[in-house]
mmCIF file of C-alpha atoms in Angstrom:
data_model
loop_
_atom_site.group_PDB
_atom_site.id
_atom_site.type_symbol
_atom_site.label_atom_id
_atom_site.label_comp_id
_atom_site.label_asym_id
_atom_site.label_seq_id
_atom_site.Cartn_x
_atom_site.Cartn_y
_atom_site.Cartn_z
ATOM 1 C CA UNK A 1 20.210 87.344 -45.025
ATOM 2 C CA UNK A 2 16.844 85.803 -42.561
ATOM 3 C CA UNK A 3 14.842 87.863 -41.270
ATOM 4 C CA UNK A 4 13.643 87.809 -37.832
ATOM 5 C CA UNK A 5 10.440 85.842 -38.751
ATOM 6 C CA UNK A 6 12.713 83.435 -40.598
ATOM 7 C CA UNK A 7 14.864 83.051 -37.213
ATOM 8 C CA UNK A 8 11.997 82.537 -35.125
ATOM 9 C CA UNK A 9 10.674 79.878 -37.336
ATOM 10 C CA UNK A 10 13.794 78.098 -37.989
ATOM 11 C CA UNK A 11 14.045 78.009 -34.287
ATOM 12 C CA UNK A 12 10.751 76.782 -33.132
ATOM 13 C CA UNK A 13 11.076 74.072 -36.077
ATOM 14 C CA UNK A 14 14.571 72.649 -34.570
ATOM 15 C CA UNK A 15 12.944 72.790 -30.966
ATOM 16 C CA UNK A 16 10.352 70.683 -32.015
ATOM 17 C CA UNK A 17 12.692 67.983 -33.831
ATOM 18 C CA UNK A 18 15.055 67.934 -30.811
ATOM 19 C CA UNK A 19 11.433 67.518 -28.189
ATOM 20 C CA UNK A 20 10.573 64.410 -30.891
ATOM 21 C CA UNK A 21 13.816 62.852 -30.852
ATOM 22 C CA UNK A 22 13.936 63.165 -27.234
ATOM 23 C CA UNK A 23 10.860 61.593 -26.616
ATOM 24 C CA UNK A 24 10.959 58.909 -29.022
ATOM 25 C CA UNK A 25 15.054 58.021 -27.633
ATOM 26 C CA UNK A 26 12.784 57.734 -23.828
ATOM 27 C CA UNK A 27 9.714 55.481 -25.333
ATOM 28 C CA UNK A 28 12.279 52.997 -26.702
ATOM 29 C CA UNK A 29 14.443 52.607 -23.344
ATOM 30 C CA UNK A 30 11.012 52.492 -21.065
ATOM 31 C CA UNK A 31 10.011 49.382 -23.735
ATOM 32 C CA UNK A 32 13.112 47.888 -23.681
ATOM 33 C CA UNK A 33 13.333 48.220 -19.491
ATOM 34 C CA UNK A 34 9.377 46.576 -19.575
ATOM 35 C CA UNK A 35 10.300 43.676 -21.745
ATOM 36 C CA UNK A 36 13.930 42.925 -19.809
ATOM 37 C CA UNK A 37 11.763 43.673 -16.397
ATOM 38 C CA UNK A 38 8.795 41.392 -17.434
ATOM 39 C CA UNK A 39 10.981 38.767 -19.248
ATOM 40 C CA UNK A 40 13.543 38.232 -15.879
ATOM 41 C CA UNK A 41 10.968 36.804 -13.572
ATOM 42 C CA UNK A 42 10.036 34.217 -16.065
ATOM 43 C CA UNK A 43 13.353 33.249 -16.508
ATOM 44 C CA UNK A 44 14.175 33.352 -12.984
ATOM 45 C CA UNK A 45 10.562 31.249 -12.103
ATOM 46 C CA UNK A 46 11.964 28.857 -14.751
ATOM 47 C CA UNK A 47 15.399 28.551 -13.563
ATOM 48 C CA UNK A 48 13.630 28.617 -9.408
ATOM 49 C CA UNK A 49 11.284 25.664 -11.044
ATOM 50 C CA UNK A 50 14.558 23.107 -12.152
ATOM 51 C CA UNK A 51 16.366 23.851 -8.917
ATOM 52 C CA UNK A 52 13.396 22.714 -6.812
ATOM 53 C CA UNK A 53 12.406 19.409 -9.201
ATOM 54 C CA UNK A 54 16.343 18.500 -8.365
ATOM 55 C CA UNK A 55 15.759 18.076 -4.618
ATOM 56 C CA UNK A 56 12.129 16.425 -4.826
ATOM 57 C CA UNK A 57 13.464 13.828 -7.651
ATOM 58 C CA UNK A 58 16.427 12.975 -5.302
ATOM 59 C CA UNK A 59 13.754 12.729 -2.320
ATOM 60 C CA UNK A 60 11.721 10.470 -4.134
ATOM 61 C CA UNK A 61 14.216 7.845 -4.903
ATOM 62 C CA UNK A 62 15.452 8.263 -1.542
ATOM 63 C CA UNK A 63 11.708 7.621 -0.423
ATOM 64 C CA UNK A 64 11.683 4.683 -2.607
ATOM 65 C CA UNK A 65 14.549 3.316 -0.914
ATOM 66 C CA UNK A 66 13.252 3.594 2.033
ATOM 67 C CA UNK A 67 10.175 2.260 0.913
ATOM 68 C CA UNK A 68 11.781 -0.719 0.094
ATOM 69 C CA UNK A 69 13.746 -0.894 3.237
ATOM 70 C CA UNK A 70 10.011 -1.374 5.107
ATOM 71 C CA UNK A 71 8.829 -3.845 2.641
ATOM 72 C CA UNK A 72 12.160 -5.785 3.920
ATOM 73 C CA UNK A 73 11.361 -4.998 7.718
ATOM 74 C CA UNK A 74 7.688 -6.137 7.140
ATOM 75 C CA UNK A 75 8.229 -9.292 5.917
ATOM 76 C CA UNK A 76 10.853 -9.984 8.879
ATOM 77 C CA UNK A 77 8.354 -9.015 11.449
ATOM 78 C CA UNK A 78 5.091 -10.517 10.021
ATOM 79 C CA UNK A 79 7.274 -14.220 9.685
ATOM 80 C CA UNK A 80 8.807 -14.168 13.136
ATOM 81 C CA UNK A 81 5.485 -12.617 14.754
ATOM 82 C CA UNK A 82 2.930 -15.101 13.172
ATOM 83 C CA UNK A 83 5.591 -17.715 13.136
ATOM 84 C CA UNK A 84 5.078 -17.657 17.197
ATOM 85 C CA UNK A 85 1.594 -17.297 17.120
ATOM 86 C CA UNK A 86 1.758 -20.463 15.461
ATOM 87 C CA UNK A 87 3.783 -22.111 18.510
ATOM 88 C CA UNK A 88 0.812 -20.441 20.248
ATOM 89 C CA UNK A 89 -2.003 -22.596 17.972
ATOM 90 C CA UNK A 90 0.504 -25.541 19.029
ATOM 91 C CA UNK A 91 0.869 -24.977 22.458
ATOM 92 C CA UNK A 92 -3.069 -24.911 23.032
ATOM 93 C CA UNK A 93 -3.321 -27.953 20.947
ATOM 94 C CA UNK A 94 -5.073 -26.165 18.177
ATOM 95 C CA UNK A 95 -2.653 -27.593 15.401
ATOM 96 C CA UNK A 96 -0.098 -30.189 14.925
ATOM 97 C CA UNK A 97 2.327 -28.011 13.185
ATOM 98 C CA UNK A 98 5.611 -27.208 15.255
ATOM 99 C CA UNK A 99 7.726 -23.909 13.892
ATOM 100 C CA UNK A 100 10.585 -26.171 14.083
ATOM 101 C CA UNK A 101 8.958 -28.323 11.508
ATOM 102 C CA UNK A 102 11.544 -25.831 9.148
ATOM 103 C CA UNK A 103 14.509 -27.822 10.547
ATOM 104 C CA UNK A 104 13.112 -31.398 10.202
ATOM 105 C CA UNK A 105 14.763 -31.817 6.778
ATOM 106 C CA UNK A 106 18.188 -31.056 8.091
ATOM 107 C CA UNK A 107 19.954 -33.661 11.415
ATOM 108 C CA UNK A 108 20.591 -30.863 13.656
ATOM 109 C CA UNK A 109 20.862 -32.970 16.656
ATOM 110 C CA UNK A 110 18.043 -32.761 19.446
ATOM 111 C CA UNK A 111 18.575 -29.167 20.396
ATOM 112 C CA UNK A 112 16.134 -28.482 17.669
ATOM 113 C CA UNK A 113 12.823 -29.890 19.420
ATOM 114 C CA UNK A 114 13.556 -27.346 22.443
ATOM 115 C CA UNK A 115 13.976 -23.473 22.552
ATOM 116 C CA UNK A 116 17.359 -22.975 20.959
ATOM 117 C CA UNK A 117 15.612 -25.056 17.741
ATOM 118 C CA UNK A 118 12.295 -22.506 18.304
ATOM 119 C CA UNK A 119 14.474 -19.942 18.206
ATOM 120 C CA UNK A 120 15.994 -21.003 15.069
ATOM 121 C CA UNK A 121 13.362 -21.955 13.548
ATOM 122 C CA UNK A 122 11.505 -18.352 13.817
ATOM 123 C CA UNK A 123 14.085 -16.478 12.844
ATOM 124 C CA UNK A 124 14.763 -18.396 9.662
ATOM 125 C CA UNK A 125 11.108 -18.375 9.341
ATOM 126 C CA UNK A 126 11.099 -14.339 8.954
ATOM 127 C CA UNK A 127 14.140 -14.675 6.756
ATOM 128 C CA UNK A 128 12.286 -16.254 3.905
ATOM 129 C CA UNK A 129 9.096 -14.195 4.854
ATOM 130 C CA UNK A 130 11.240 -11.316 3.338
ATOM 131 C CA UNK A 131 11.749 -13.148 0.012
ATOM 132 C CA UNK A 132 7.588 -13.732 0.434
ATOM 133 C CA UNK A 133 7.063 -9.740 1.441
ATOM 134 C CA UNK A 134 9.383 -8.759 -1.566
ATOM 135 C CA UNK A 135 7.197 -10.986 -3.757
ATOM 136 C CA UNK A 136 4.459 -8.727 -3.025
ATOM 137 C CA UNK A 137 6.451 -5.215 -2.788
ATOM 138 C CA UNK A 138 7.222 -6.690 -7.030
ATOM 139 C CA UNK A 139 4.203 -7.540 -8.366
ATOM 140 C CA UNK A 140 1.056 -6.317 -6.085
ATOM 141 C CA UNK A 141 1.850 -3.532 -3.963
ATOM 142 C CA UNK A 142 -0.138 -1.811 -6.492
ATOM 143 C CA UNK A 143 -3.218 -3.346 -4.892
ATOM 144 C CA UNK A 144 -4.597 -1.783 -1.488
ATOM 145 C CA UNK A 145 -7.405 -4.303 -1.521
ATOM 146 C CA UNK A 146 -7.198 -6.603 1.493
ATOM 147 C CA UNK A 147 -8.384 -9.262 -0.783
ATOM 148 C CA UNK A 148 -5.351 -9.583 -2.231
ATOM 149 C CA UNK A 149 -3.670 -10.334 0.704
ATOM 150 C CA UNK A 150 -6.258 -12.813 1.859
ATOM 151 C CA UNK A 151 -5.829 -14.895 -1.770
ATOM 152 C CA UNK A 152 -1.624 -13.881 -1.260
ATOM 153 C CA UNK A 153 -2.019 -16.195 2.024
ATOM 154 C CA UNK A 154 -4.119 -18.691 1.105
ATOM 155 C CA UNK A 155 -1.457 -19.170 -2.100
ATOM 156 C CA UNK A 156 1.309 -19.421 0.472
ATOM 157 C CA UNK A 157 -0.930 -22.409 2.381
ATOM 158 C CA UNK A 158 -1.118 -24.100 -0.797
ATOM 159 C CA UNK A 159 1.968 -24.046 -1.650
ATOM 160 C CA UNK A 160 3.676 -25.158 1.877
ATOM 161 C CA UNK A 161 1.088 -27.629 2.894
ATOM 162 C CA UNK A 162 0.538 -29.378 -0.920
ATOM 163 C CA UNK A 163 3.876 -28.737 -3.171
ATOM 164 C CA UNK A 164 6.635 -28.846 -0.271
ATOM 165 C CA UNK A 165 4.931 -30.860 1.871
ATOM 166 C CA UNK A 166 7.016 -34.118 0.547
ATOM 167 C CA UNK A 167 10.479 -31.913 2.137
ATOM 168 C CA UNK A 168 9.465 -32.220 6.249
ATOM 169 C CA UNK A 169 8.864 -35.834 7.156
ATOM 170 C CA UNK A 170 7.324 -34.835 10.263
ATOM 171 C CA UNK A 171 4.348 -32.974 8.425
ATOM 172 C CA UNK A 172 1.724 -35.188 7.691
ATOM 173 C CA UNK A 173 -0.246 -34.905 4.174
ATOM 174 C CA UNK A 174 -3.716 -32.801 3.935
ATOM 175 C CA UNK A 175 -5.768 -35.995 4.600
ATOM 176 C CA UNK A 176 -3.799 -37.056 7.451
ATOM 177 C CA UNK A 177 -4.108 -33.379 9.530
ATOM 178 C CA UNK A 178 -7.273 -32.660 11.815
ATOM 179 C CA UNK A 179 -9.725 -30.216 10.883
ATOM 180 C CA UNK A 180 -8.484 -27.923 13.562
ATOM 181 C CA UNK A 181 -4.718 -27.865 12.207
ATOM 182 C CA UNK A 182 -6.580 -27.125 8.570
ATOM 183 C CA UNK A 183 -8.617 -24.658 9.518
ATOM 184 C CA UNK A 184 -6.107 -22.954 12.177
ATOM 185 C CA UNK A 185 -3.119 -22.890 9.671
ATOM 186 C CA UNK A 186 -5.820 -21.608 6.981
ATOM 187 C CA UNK A 187 -6.276 -18.974 9.071
ATOM 188 C CA UNK A 188 -2.618 -17.392 10.197
ATOM 189 C CA UNK A 189 -1.519 -18.028 6.745
ATOM 190 C CA UNK A 190 -4.407 -15.560 5.683
ATOM 191 C CA UNK A 191 -4.004 -13.432 8.352
ATOM 192 C CA UNK A 192 -0.210 -13.069 7.705
ATOM 193 C CA UNK A 193 -0.889 -12.846 4.042
ATOM 194 C CA UNK A 194 -3.186 -9.525 5.217
ATOM 195 C CA UNK A 195 0.042 -7.824 7.590
ATOM 196 C CA UNK A 196 1.942 -8.125 4.876
ATOM 197 C CA UNK A 197 0.310 -7.452 1.768
ATOM 198 C CA UNK A 198 -1.934 -4.622 3.405
ATOM 199 C CA UNK A 199 1.026 -2.598 4.984
ATOM 200 C CA UNK A 200 2.830 -2.853 2.374
ATOM 201 C CA UNK A 201 0.003 -1.505 0.158
ATOM 202 C CA UNK A 202 -0.304 1.398 2.290
ATOM 203 C CA UNK A 203 3.332 2.283 2.310
ATOM 204 C CA UNK A 204 3.148 2.714 -1.603
ATOM 205 C CA UNK A 205 -0.154 4.361 -1.834
ATOM 206 C CA UNK A 206 1.375 6.764 0.805
ATOM 207 C CA UNK A 207 4.191 6.875 -1.456
ATOM 208 C CA UNK A 208 2.551 7.830 -4.247
ATOM 209 C CA UNK A 209 0.272 10.601 -3.052
ATOM 210 C CA UNK A 210 3.023 12.485 -1.834
ATOM 211 C CA UNK A 211 5.404 11.804 -4.708
ATOM 212 C CA UNK A 212 2.021 13.105 -7.063
ATOM 213 C CA UNK A 213 1.424 15.957 -4.750
ATOM 214 C CA UNK A 214 4.890 17.247 -4.777
ATOM 215 C CA UNK A 215 5.213 16.977 -9.152
ATOM 216 C CA UNK A 216 2.160 19.146 -9.069
ATOM 217 C CA UNK A 217 3.979 21.781 -7.179
ATOM 218 C CA UNK A 218 6.910 21.777 -9.323
ATOM 219 C CA UNK A 219 4.312 22.227 -12.464
ATOM 220 C CA UNK A 220 2.867 24.564 -11.511
#
């Protein structure tokens, strides 16, 4: 038989063991809860970043598509506007080149020498200018310096007046053109190159800055 002291000692020993087990259980539950709570926000942030990344990529692609459309519009507007400026210089005798020169290789009748011919010529030049602008879009859009537009316009002038000259019977050769015509047409082509080149390069810089800023936000 256990004495009273033994019973008391045994009772306290059991209480201490039960208290220790309960304490260990509470500590393990706390640690598990802390790990879950600390792990959950990280996973939520990762999932949110992935979900936000998809709309950002889609928005960048849509902006690139709109940029291409802007390049087409820039080319058409530039061709129409500067061909009309060429017609103004022709009216004031600064140049011998009429916009309807582009229709001369084809026998369309006498209407090409009147207003309908001018309108059709300007529209054709605008359409051709789209291809010229797309060439700049593909190869030179990353260069924002105005000098690239100047050089581009000068190269276009040389291409038209030196290489394509035999295609237009009514257009004189470089040696036969007056100095006013040469200077005026070079200036028009350079201004056209600046308009197309700088407009496209500016849009490219805006697109790169916006897409770079969004990528930084996603990485953060």
